[in-house]
Amino acid sequence: MVRYLVGEAGIRQLLDIGSGLPTAENVHEIAQQIESATRVVYLDNDPVVLLHAAALLANDKATFVADGDLREPARILRDPVVLDHLDWDEPLGLLMCGILHYILDEENPAELVGTLYRALPRGSYVMIHHLLDMEDPAVATLQDQMRGGLGRAQFRTHAQIMDLFDGLELVEPGLVLVPDWRPDPGTPGVRDHPVLQMACVGVARKTRKP
Ligand SMILES: C[S@@+](CC[C@H](N)C(=O)[O-])C[C@H]1O[C@@H](n2cnc3c(N)ncnc32)[C@H](O)[C@@H]1O
């Protein structure tokens, strides 16, 4: 998806909310391999993640780390790192990979993301990866175990995740299981890793004014 955003859609700035612990093949590495000037802001609310990321990226001139919480979108939009390094007059790529299922229904995820979407310039893209409620009693126990392991997690149905793209236009192939989103040759499929059925992904474009 990062390759699509930077390589095909021409996006040159990414805000990765819930960026997680830096590992191999990070978002900024993939993006900057395609276009070295791509600016990336990683934002997370975990102090350990922030500390590691800041240490790793200390000498990086195009990648920055911000302390923020998706449950406080207005604060994200005022954050000095976010404002200094991203141009909010130019299209952005907003990545929310593996984070929205930590936002419970009572925290109103649609309203939270809506605040961010309203601030995005037209032509921006939003990427969501979300745990999928397969509405299948056969996997309910597995979902319960995952929920327990993750501490807090809200599986959502395909329709509920679609609602989190409200006001945006999904690009092909829409909201699909992870291995089905424009797979490279040799990408493992659901048959190789059945757990891949438990999350879906989509990328959408903001084409209209807020
Ligand atoms: C499962 S990890 C995903 C990491 C990375 N995006 C990936 O896909 O590999 C979720 C990350 O979201 C962060 N997170 C959870 N709730 C958050 C919130 N409300 N605001 C900001 N970050 C949050 C966690 O600290 C964690 O680093």
XYZ file of N, CA and C and ligand atoms in Angstrom:
657
model
N 0.829 -1.202 0.000
C 0.000 0.000 0.000
C 0.866 1.255 0.000
N 1.977 1.217 0.720
C 2.888 2.370 0.712
C 3.471 2.530 -0.691
N 3.797 1.397 -1.320
C 4.316 1.473 -2.691
C 3.264 2.066 -3.622
N 2.013 1.717 -3.415
C 0.933 2.276 -4.238
C 0.834 3.786 -4.007
N 0.824 4.193 -2.730
C 0.603 5.608 -2.416
C 1.722 6.479 -2.983
N 2.969 6.015 -2.789
C 4.096 6.852 -3.212
C 4.408 6.628 -4.700
N 4.396 5.351 -5.107
C 4.818 5.019 -6.474
C 3.744 5.297 -7.509
N 2.476 5.070 -7.163
C 1.422 5.217 -8.185
C 0.573 6.466 -7.975
N 0.249 6.756 -6.713
C -0.651 7.891 -6.463
C 0.130 9.203 -6.316
N 1.451 9.129 -6.237
C 2.264 10.349 -6.196
C 2.272 11.059 -4.856
N 1.899 10.361 -3.789
C 1.888 10.970 -2.453
C 3.332 11.137 -1.957
N 3.600 12.310 -1.370
C 4.967 12.598 -0.934
C 5.051 12.877 0.571
N 3.957 12.657 1.281
C 3.987 12.848 2.730
C 2.988 11.902 3.378
N 3.469 11.231 4.423
C 2.664 10.196 5.073
C 2.587 10.463 6.565
N 1.382 10.325 7.111
C 1.187 10.376 8.558
C 0.726 8.985 8.978
N 1.569 8.303 9.754
C 1.318 6.906 10.132
C 0.902 6.888 11.603
N -0.409 6.745 11.834
C -0.938 6.812 13.213
C -1.024 5.399 13.782
N -0.389 5.213 14.952
C -0.279 3.860 15.512
C 0.830 3.126 14.797
N 1.949 3.823 14.677
C 3.035 3.317 13.817
C 3.708 2.077 14.387
N 3.712 1.934 15.722
C 4.289 0.737 16.326
C 5.800 0.774 16.412
N 6.348 -0.312 16.958
C 7.799 -0.410 17.123
C 8.466 -0.522 15.761
N 9.482 0.287 15.502
C 10.168 0.175 14.220
C 10.819 -1.204 14.079
N 10.587 -1.848 12.943
C 11.228 -3.153 12.685
C 11.911 -3.068 11.328
N 11.823 -4.136 10.549
C 12.443 -4.105 9.218
C 11.409 -3.617 8.209
N 11.904 -3.047 7.122
C 11.020 -2.564 6.041
C 9.910 -1.666 6.577
N 10.338 -0.633 7.288
C 9.375 0.328 7.817
C 8.759 1.153 6.688
N 7.670 1.805 7.031
C 6.977 2.660 6.067
C 7.944 3.652 5.418
N 8.768 4.326 6.238
C 9.638 5.362 5.645
C 10.681 4.752 4.708
N 11.122 3.537 5.027
C 12.126 2.900 4.158
C 11.513 2.565 2.798
N 10.315 2.009 2.826
C 9.646 1.639 1.568
C 9.347 2.912 0.761
N 8.818 3.925 1.452
C 8.433 5.167 0.762
C 9.664 5.866 0.186
N 10.723 5.946 0.983
C 11.884 6.729 0.552
C 12.758 5.974 -0.455
N 12.563 4.642 -0.546
C 13.232 3.903 -1.631
C 12.658 4.332 -2.975
N 11.365 4.663 -2.971
C 10.705 5.058 -4.223
C 10.960 6.538 -4.501
N 10.804 7.355 -3.488
C 11.031 8.806 -3.631
C 11.670 9.294 -2.336
N 12.974 9.592 -2.434
C 13.736 9.851 -1.208
C 13.230 11.071 -0.436
N 12.547 11.990 -1.136
C 12.087 13.211 -0.445
C 10.770 13.002 0.298
N 10.211 11.795 0.269
C 8.927 11.571 0.944
C 9.089 11.782 2.446
N 8.262 12.663 2.987
C 8.318 12.905 4.435
C 7.343 11.970 5.150
N 7.816 11.426 6.267
C 6.984 10.496 7.038
C 6.949 10.969 8.485
N 5.749 11.073 9.041
C 5.607 11.325 10.482
C 4.971 10.090 11.100
N 5.695 9.493 12.027
C 5.164 8.372 12.793
C 4.538 8.928 14.063
N 3.334 8.487 14.376
C 2.665 8.980 15.583
C 2.149 7.781 16.374
N 2.404 7.796 17.667
C 1.967 6.686 18.517
C 1.745 7.249 19.923
N 1.036 6.463 20.754
C 0.829 6.930 22.130
C 1.605 6.094 23.144
N 2.465 5.201 22.642
C 3.220 4.333 23.540
C 4.625 4.925 23.734
N 4.964 5.300 24.987
C 6.262 5.945 25.209
C 7.449 5.079 24.794
N 7.302 3.754 24.892
C 8.417 2.870 24.497
C 8.626 2.939 22.990
N 7.508 2.898 22.265
C 7.576 3.013 20.804
C 8.235 4.342 20.425
N 7.812 5.415 21.090
C 8.310 6.755 20.752
C 9.805 6.860 21.003
N 10.248 6.271 22.114
C 11.666 6.326 22.478
C 12.524 5.578 21.457
N 12.085 4.362 21.106
C 12.826 3.561 20.129
C 12.866 4.259 18.773
N 11.695 4.765 18.369
C 11.608 5.388 17.050
C 12.501 6.633 17.003
N 12.466 7.427 18.057
C 13.267 8.660 18.064
C 14.757 8.313 17.988
N 15.184 7.262 18.705
C 16.599 6.874 18.689
C 16.993 6.389 17.293
N 16.125 5.578 16.694
C 16.432 5.017 15.376
C 16.488 6.072 14.288
N 15.663 7.109 14.458
C 15.492 8.083 13.375
C 16.230 9.392 13.643
N 17.106 9.370 14.667
C 17.768 10.611 15.088
C 18.460 11.319 13.924
N 19.045 10.555 12.995
C 19.799 11.185 11.899
C 19.025 11.236 10.589
N 17.776 10.909 10.654
C 16.955 10.883 9.439
C 16.345 12.267 9.223
N 16.566 12.832 8.047
C 16.121 14.220 7.793
C 14.697 14.294 7.249
N 14.094 13.126 6.959
C 12.764 13.165 6.335
C 11.723 12.392 7.123
N 12.137 11.809 8.252
C 11.212 10.979 9.035
C 11.196 11.468 10.475
N 10.004 11.637 11.016
C 9.863 12.294 12.320
C 8.891 11.501 13.194
N 8.973 11.765 14.488
C 8.157 11.010 15.437
C 7.329 11.987 16.261
N 6.046 11.691 16.401
C 5.167 12.553 17.197
C 4.443 11.713 18.239
N 4.240 12.350 19.377
C 3.510 11.733 20.480
C 2.044 12.165 20.345
N 1.162 11.202 20.153
C -0.232 11.586 19.991
C -1.149 10.399 20.173
N -2.422 10.694 20.274
C -3.410 9.653 20.531
C -4.564 9.822 19.547
N -4.898 8.754 18.870
C -5.983 8.823 17.885
C -7.298 9.257 18.518
N -7.428 9.047 19.826
C -8.673 9.448 20.494
C -8.728 10.960 20.712
N -7.618 11.645 20.351
C -7.600 13.116 20.462
C -7.171 13.711 19.113
N -8.014 13.567 18.099
C -7.596 13.993 16.756
C -7.307 15.490 16.652
N -8.040 16.301 17.414
C -7.798 17.748 17.329
C -6.381 18.066 17.812
N -5.917 17.305 18.813
C -4.559 17.526 19.323
C -3.527 17.079 18.277
N -3.828 15.994 17.574
C -2.919 15.546 16.497
C -2.775 16.669 15.467
N -3.899 17.301 15.147
C -3.872 18.324 14.097
C -3.175 19.607 14.541
N -2.962 19.735 15.845
C -2.241 20.920 16.372
C -0.798 20.594 16.724
N -0.439 19.309 16.621
C 0.879 18.879 17.081
C 1.991 19.564 16.268
N 2.989 20.129 16.942
C 4.027 20.862 16.204
C 4.810 19.993 15.224
N 5.071 18.732 15.562
C 5.820 17.863 14.621
C 4.970 17.623 13.375
N 3.693 17.359 13.600
C 2.778 17.103 12.486
C 2.654 18.356 11.611
N 2.597 19.515 12.247
C 2.439 20.757 11.475
C 3.733 21.174 10.793
N 4.855 20.957 11.468
C 6.139 21.412 10.901
C 6.569 20.578 9.691
N 6.243 19.289 9.707
C 6.824 18.409 8.692
C 5.853 17.937 7.625
N 4.574 18.240 7.808
C 3.595 17.879 6.778
C 2.923 19.152 6.291
N 2.787 19.270 4.976
C 2.137 20.436 4.386
C 0.662 20.108 4.179
N -0.186 20.732 4.987
C -1.612 20.404 4.955
C -2.339 21.081 3.808
N -1.574 21.722 2.885
C -2.182 22.215 1.654
C -1.932 21.249 0.501
N -1.147 20.212 0.752
C -0.823 19.236 -0.288
C -1.366 17.866 0.134
N -1.719 17.012 -0.836
C -2.274 15.700 -0.477
C -1.347 14.895 0.437
N -1.984 14.227 1.361
C -1.257 13.410 2.350
C -1.728 11.970 2.248
N -0.916 11.058 2.743
C -1.356 9.684 2.949
C -1.496 9.460 4.447
N -2.701 9.136 4.885
C -2.945 8.874 6.303
C -3.044 7.361 6.480
N -2.107 6.806 7.253
C -2.080 5.351 7.457
C -2.604 5.029 8.850
N -3.546 4.114 8.914
C -4.025 3.628 10.216
C -4.022 2.103 10.134
N -2.842 1.571 10.372
C -2.616 0.138 10.175
C -2.624 -0.552 11.535
N -3.632 -1.352 11.774
C -3.674 -2.117 13.029
C -3.944 -1.254 14.242
N -4.652 -0.154 14.101
C -4.916 0.706 15.257
C -6.405 0.910 15.522
N -7.223 0.982 14.475
C -8.631 1.357 14.727
C -9.390 0.310 15.526
N -8.916 -0.944 15.497
C -9.626 -1.956 16.310
C -9.310 -1.792 17.796
N -8.378 -0.898 18.134
C -8.152 -0.574 19.559
C -9.098 0.531 20.035
N -9.805 1.140 19.105
C -10.753 2.195 19.471
C -12.141 1.542 19.579
N -12.686 1.584 20.777
C -13.960 0.908 21.019
C -15.117 1.732 20.459
N -16.260 1.071 20.241
C -17.417 1.781 19.670
C -17.799 2.988 20.510
N -17.713 2.814 21.854
C -18.136 3.924 22.723
C -17.185 5.125 22.628
N -16.021 4.920 22.005
C -15.093 6.047 21.796
C -15.338 6.725 20.440
N -16.329 6.224 19.726
C -16.804 6.840 18.491
C -15.718 6.977 17.405
N -15.220 5.847 16.910
C -14.125 5.903 15.926
C -14.486 6.696 14.665
N -15.758 6.614 14.231
C -16.128 7.322 12.990
C -15.965 8.828 13.169
N -16.320 9.334 14.350
C -16.182 10.767 14.611
C -14.693 11.151 14.698
N -13.896 10.274 15.318
C -12.458 10.561 15.464
C -11.795 10.659 14.085
N -12.051 9.644 13.241
C -11.404 9.693 11.921
C -12.010 10.804 11.071
N -13.305 11.086 11.283
C -13.952 12.158 10.532
C -13.253 13.494 10.767
N -12.839 13.733 12.005
C -12.124 14.985 12.305
C -10.828 15.063 11.486
N -10.148 13.934 11.379
C -8.908 13.922 10.583
C -9.222 14.074 9.094
N -10.250 13.372 8.626
C -10.580 13.433 7.192
C -10.943 14.864 6.781
N -11.658 15.563 7.666
C -12.067 16.937 7.314
C -10.838 17.828 7.121
N -9.770 17.516 7.849
C -8.557 18.348 7.757
C -7.685 17.979 6.546
N -7.912 16.804 5.972
C -7.054 16.366 4.859
C -7.349 17.184 3.601
N -6.308 17.605 2.897
C -6.535 18.258 1.611
C -7.170 17.275 0.610
N -7.900 17.829 -0.349
C -8.450 16.961 -1.398
C -7.316 16.266 -2.135
N -7.561 15.027 -2.560
C -6.494 14.275 -3.241
C -5.692 13.435 -2.261
N -6.002 13.560 -0.962
C -5.304 12.738 0.039
C -5.872 11.318 0.027
N -5.084 10.424 0.638
C -5.501 9.015 0.716
C -5.502 8.566 2.179
N -6.389 7.619 2.463
C -6.477 7.025 3.799
C -6.353 5.513 3.648
N -5.480 4.935 4.457
C -5.330 3.479 4.448
C -5.753 2.939 5.810
N -6.609 1.927 5.801
C -7.039 1.290 7.061
C -6.795 -0.215 6.978
N -6.168 -0.723 8.031
C -6.075 -2.172 8.236
C -6.811 -2.433 9.538
N -7.738 -3.393 9.550
C -8.624 -3.556 10.706
C -8.936 -5.035 10.922
N -8.983 -5.466 12.181
C -9.410 -6.841 12.488
C -10.855 -7.030 12.040
N -11.117 -8.161 11.397
C -12.409 -8.387 10.760
C -13.263 -9.365 11.566
N -14.473 -8.920 11.887
C -15.457 -9.824 12.482
C -16.079 -10.610 11.329
N -15.727 -11.895 11.257
C -16.168 -12.697 10.123
C -17.616 -13.162 10.285
N -18.238 -12.804 11.377
C -19.633 -13.192 11.639
C -19.816 -14.703 11.465
N -18.795 -15.436 11.906
C -18.800 -16.888 11.751
C -18.618 -17.497 13.143
N -19.638 -18.208 13.648
C -19.521 -18.775 15.003
C -18.303 -19.682 15.144
N -17.841 -20.254 14.025
C -16.706 -21.177 14.086
C -15.415 -20.467 14.510
N -15.310 -19.168 14.252
C -14.079 -18.462 14.626
C -14.276 -17.563 15.859
N -15.459 -17.607 16.439
C -15.748 -16.718 17.578
C -14.768 -16.973 18.729
N -14.441 -18.242 18.987
C -13.534 -18.547 20.098
C -12.153 -17.972 19.809
N -11.709 -18.131 18.563
C -10.394 -17.595 18.191
C -10.382 -16.073 18.353
N -11.470 -15.425 17.940
C -11.561 -13.961 18.103
C -11.498 -13.578 19.579
N -12.195 -14.356 20.424
C -12.181 -14.070 21.865
C -10.765 -14.196 22.419
N -10.059 -15.239 21.938
C -8.684 -15.430 22.421
C -7.807 -14.253 21.983
N -7.981 -13.829 20.736
C -7.170 -12.702 20.246
C -7.497 -11.434 21.022
N -8.794 -11.236 21.275
C -9.218 -10.037 22.025
C -8.561 -10.040 23.405
N -8.566 -11.227 24.041
C -7.948 -11.360 25.370
C -6.462 -11.060 25.309
N -5.794 -11.604 24.270
C -4.340 -11.411 24.136
C -3.983 -9.958 23.878
N -4.823 -9.271 23.137
C -4.508 -7.884 22.770
C -4.866 -6.891 23.879
N -5.614 -7.367 24.876
C -6.006 -6.460 25.955
C -7.329 -5.793 25.643
N -7.345 -4.950 24.650
C -8.612 -4.363 24.190
C -8.590 -4.429 22.662
N -9.661 -4.927 22.113
C -9.751 -4.963 20.654
C -11.199 -5.134 20.254
N -11.577 -4.424 19.240
C -12.946 -4.499 18.746
C -12.908 -4.998 17.305
N -13.304 -6.263 17.126
C -13.456 -6.787 15.764
C -14.663 -6.072 15.147
N -14.584 -5.718 13.892
C -15.737 -5.094 13.227
C -16.056 -5.841 11.926
N -17.326 -5.795 11.567
C -17.744 -6.453 10.330
C -17.262 -5.624 9.137
N -17.344 -6.243 7.959
C -16.960 -5.550 6.728
C -17.747 -4.242 6.607
N -19.053 -4.305 6.890
C -19.894 -3.098 6.761
C -19.479 -2.030 7.772
N -19.141 -2.448 8.991
C -18.729 -1.467 10.013
C -17.387 -0.821 9.645
N -16.504 -1.592 9.047
C -15.205 -1.005 8.656
C -15.413 -0.074 7.452
N -16.316 -0.458 6.558
C -16.644 0.431 5.423
C -17.093 1.797 5.939
N -17.856 1.786 7.044
C -18.346 3.050 7.602
C -17.196 3.969 8.032
N -16.051 3.380 8.337
C -14.904 4.199 8.774
C -14.236 4.915 7.595
N -14.686 4.595 6.384
C -14.195 5.317 5.193
C -15.213 6.359 4.733
N -16.166 6.692 5.597
C -17.272 7.551 5.176
C -16.783 8.852 4.528
N -17.339 9.180 3.373
C -16.991 10.426 2.683
C -15.807 10.275 1.731
N -15.175 9.089 1.729
C -14.010 8.862 0.871
C -14.373 7.844 -0.225
N -13.539 7.780 -1.256
C -13.799 6.816 -2.334
C -12.737 5.737 -2.329
N -13.175 4.501 -2.089
C -12.214 3.392 -2.058
C -11.618 3.172 -3.439
N -10.313 2.935 -3.475
C -9.688 2.568 -4.752
C -9.764 1.044 -4.883
N -9.605 0.565 -6.121
C -9.658 -0.884 -6.358
C -8.556 -1.589 -5.572
N -8.773 -2.768 -5.032
C -9.967 -3.609 -5.136
C -10.960 -3.411 -3.991
N -10.971 -2.262 -3.342
C -11.919 -2.018 -2.254
C -11.399 -2.522 -0.918
N -12.317 -2.817 -0.033
C -11.960 -3.310 1.309
C -11.942 -4.838 1.246
N -10.754 -5.403 1.327
C -10.598 -6.854 1.078
C -9.674 -7.474 2.127
N -9.623 -8.805 2.142
C -8.672 -9.481 3.028
C -7.258 -9.067 2.647
N -6.388 -9.044 3.644
C -5.033 -8.505 3.440
C -4.337 -9.078 2.189
N -4.332 -10.407 1.997
C -3.561 -10.912 0.850
C -4.192 -10.586 -0.499
N -5.419 -10.068 -0.485
C -6.111 -9.803 -1.755
C -5.941 -8.367 -2.238
N -5.216 -7.530 -1.458
C -5.052 -6.134 -1.889
C -3.819 -6.038 -2.809
N -4.074 -6.035 -4.115
C -3.011 -5.893 -5.131
C -1.782 -6.729 -4.785
N -1.942 -8.046 -4.645
C -0.815 -8.871 -4.187
C 0.327 -8.918 -5.197
N 1.532 -8.879 -4.660
C 2.699 -9.129 -5.501
C 2.729 -10.626 -5.798
N 3.385 -11.034 -6.899
C 3.509 -12.467 -7.149
C 4.172 -13.145 -5.948
N 3.638 -14.266 -5.540
C 4.237 -15.012 -4.429
C 3.757 -14.576 -3.058
N 2.870 -13.585 -2.993
C 2.337 -13.160 -1.692
C 1.570 -14.325 -1.055
N 1.851 -14.627 0.224
C 1.117 -15.724 0.868
C -0.379 -15.432 0.883
N -1.182 -16.465 0.736
C -2.632 -16.309 0.717
C -3.266 -16.867 1.973
N -4.582 -16.777 2.014
C -5.333 -17.254 3.179
C -5.086 -18.737 3.416
N -4.890 -19.484 2.306
C -4.653 -20.925 2.473
C -3.314 -21.193 3.167
N -2.331 -20.315 2.925
C -1.015 -20.498 3.567
C -1.092 -20.118 5.039
N -1.818 -19.033 5.327
C -1.904 -18.528 6.698
C -3.367 -18.178 7.001
N -4.150 -19.126 7.546
C -5.573 -18.862 7.784
C -5.826 -17.603 8.618
N -4.838 -17.193 9.442
C -5.037 -16.002 10.263
C -5.226 -14.754 9.390
N -4.778 -14.832 8.142
C -4.923 -13.689 7.233
C -6.387 -13.389 6.900
N -7.286 -14.325 7.258
C -8.721 -14.061 7.052
C -9.259 -13.093 8.088
N -8.447 -12.835 9.111
C -9.004 -12.132 10.274
C -8.781 -10.629 10.242
N -8.296 -10.121 9.125
C -8.137 -8.670 9.011
C -8.355 -8.263 7.565
N -8.832 -7.066 7.386
C -8.995 -6.581 6.020
C -8.371 -5.189 5.886
N -8.189 -4.810 4.645
C -7.490 -3.548 4.357
C -8.164 -2.830 3.193
N -8.018 -1.524 3.203
C -8.509 -0.739 2.082
C -7.781 0.588 2.011
N -7.789 1.170 0.822
C -7.234 2.513 0.615
C -8.315 3.335 -0.068
N -8.521 4.545 0.428
C -9.556 5.396 -0.161
C -9.001 6.791 -0.392
N -9.659 7.492 -1.320
C -9.194 8.832 -1.698
C -10.237 9.860 -1.314
N -9.737 10.987 -0.847
C -10.653 12.095 -0.554
C -10.789 12.908 -1.842
N -11.958 12.867 -2.404
C -12.147 13.581 -3.669
C -13.003 14.824 -3.488
N -13.768 14.838 -2.373
C -14.689 15.958 -2.158
C -14.203 16.858 -1.048
N -14.746 18.043 -0.977
C -14.464 18.937 0.139
C -15.120 18.375 1.388
N -14.647 18.725 2.596
C -15.246 18.184 3.817
C -16.739 18.434 3.862
C -0.691 -3.474 16.317
S 0.365 -2.084 16.439
C 0.460 -1.661 14.726
C 1.823 -1.167 14.345
C 2.017 -0.863 12.872
N 1.104 0.167 12.397
C 1.869 -2.108 12.057
O 0.871 -2.238 11.352
O 2.750 -2.975 12.107
C -0.689 -0.819 17.088
C 0.019 0.443 17.500
O -0.980 1.422 17.774
C -0.618 2.129 18.936
N -1.862 2.658 19.503
C -2.879 1.973 20.086
N -3.858 2.813 20.449
C -3.443 4.053 20.084
C -4.035 5.352 20.171
N -5.229 5.523 20.720
N -3.352 6.411 19.671
C -2.127 6.253 19.110
N -1.517 5.045 18.995
C -2.170 3.968 19.480
C 0.082 1.109 19.811
O 0.931 1.746 20.746
C 0.844 0.291 18.770
O 2.121 0.822 18.578
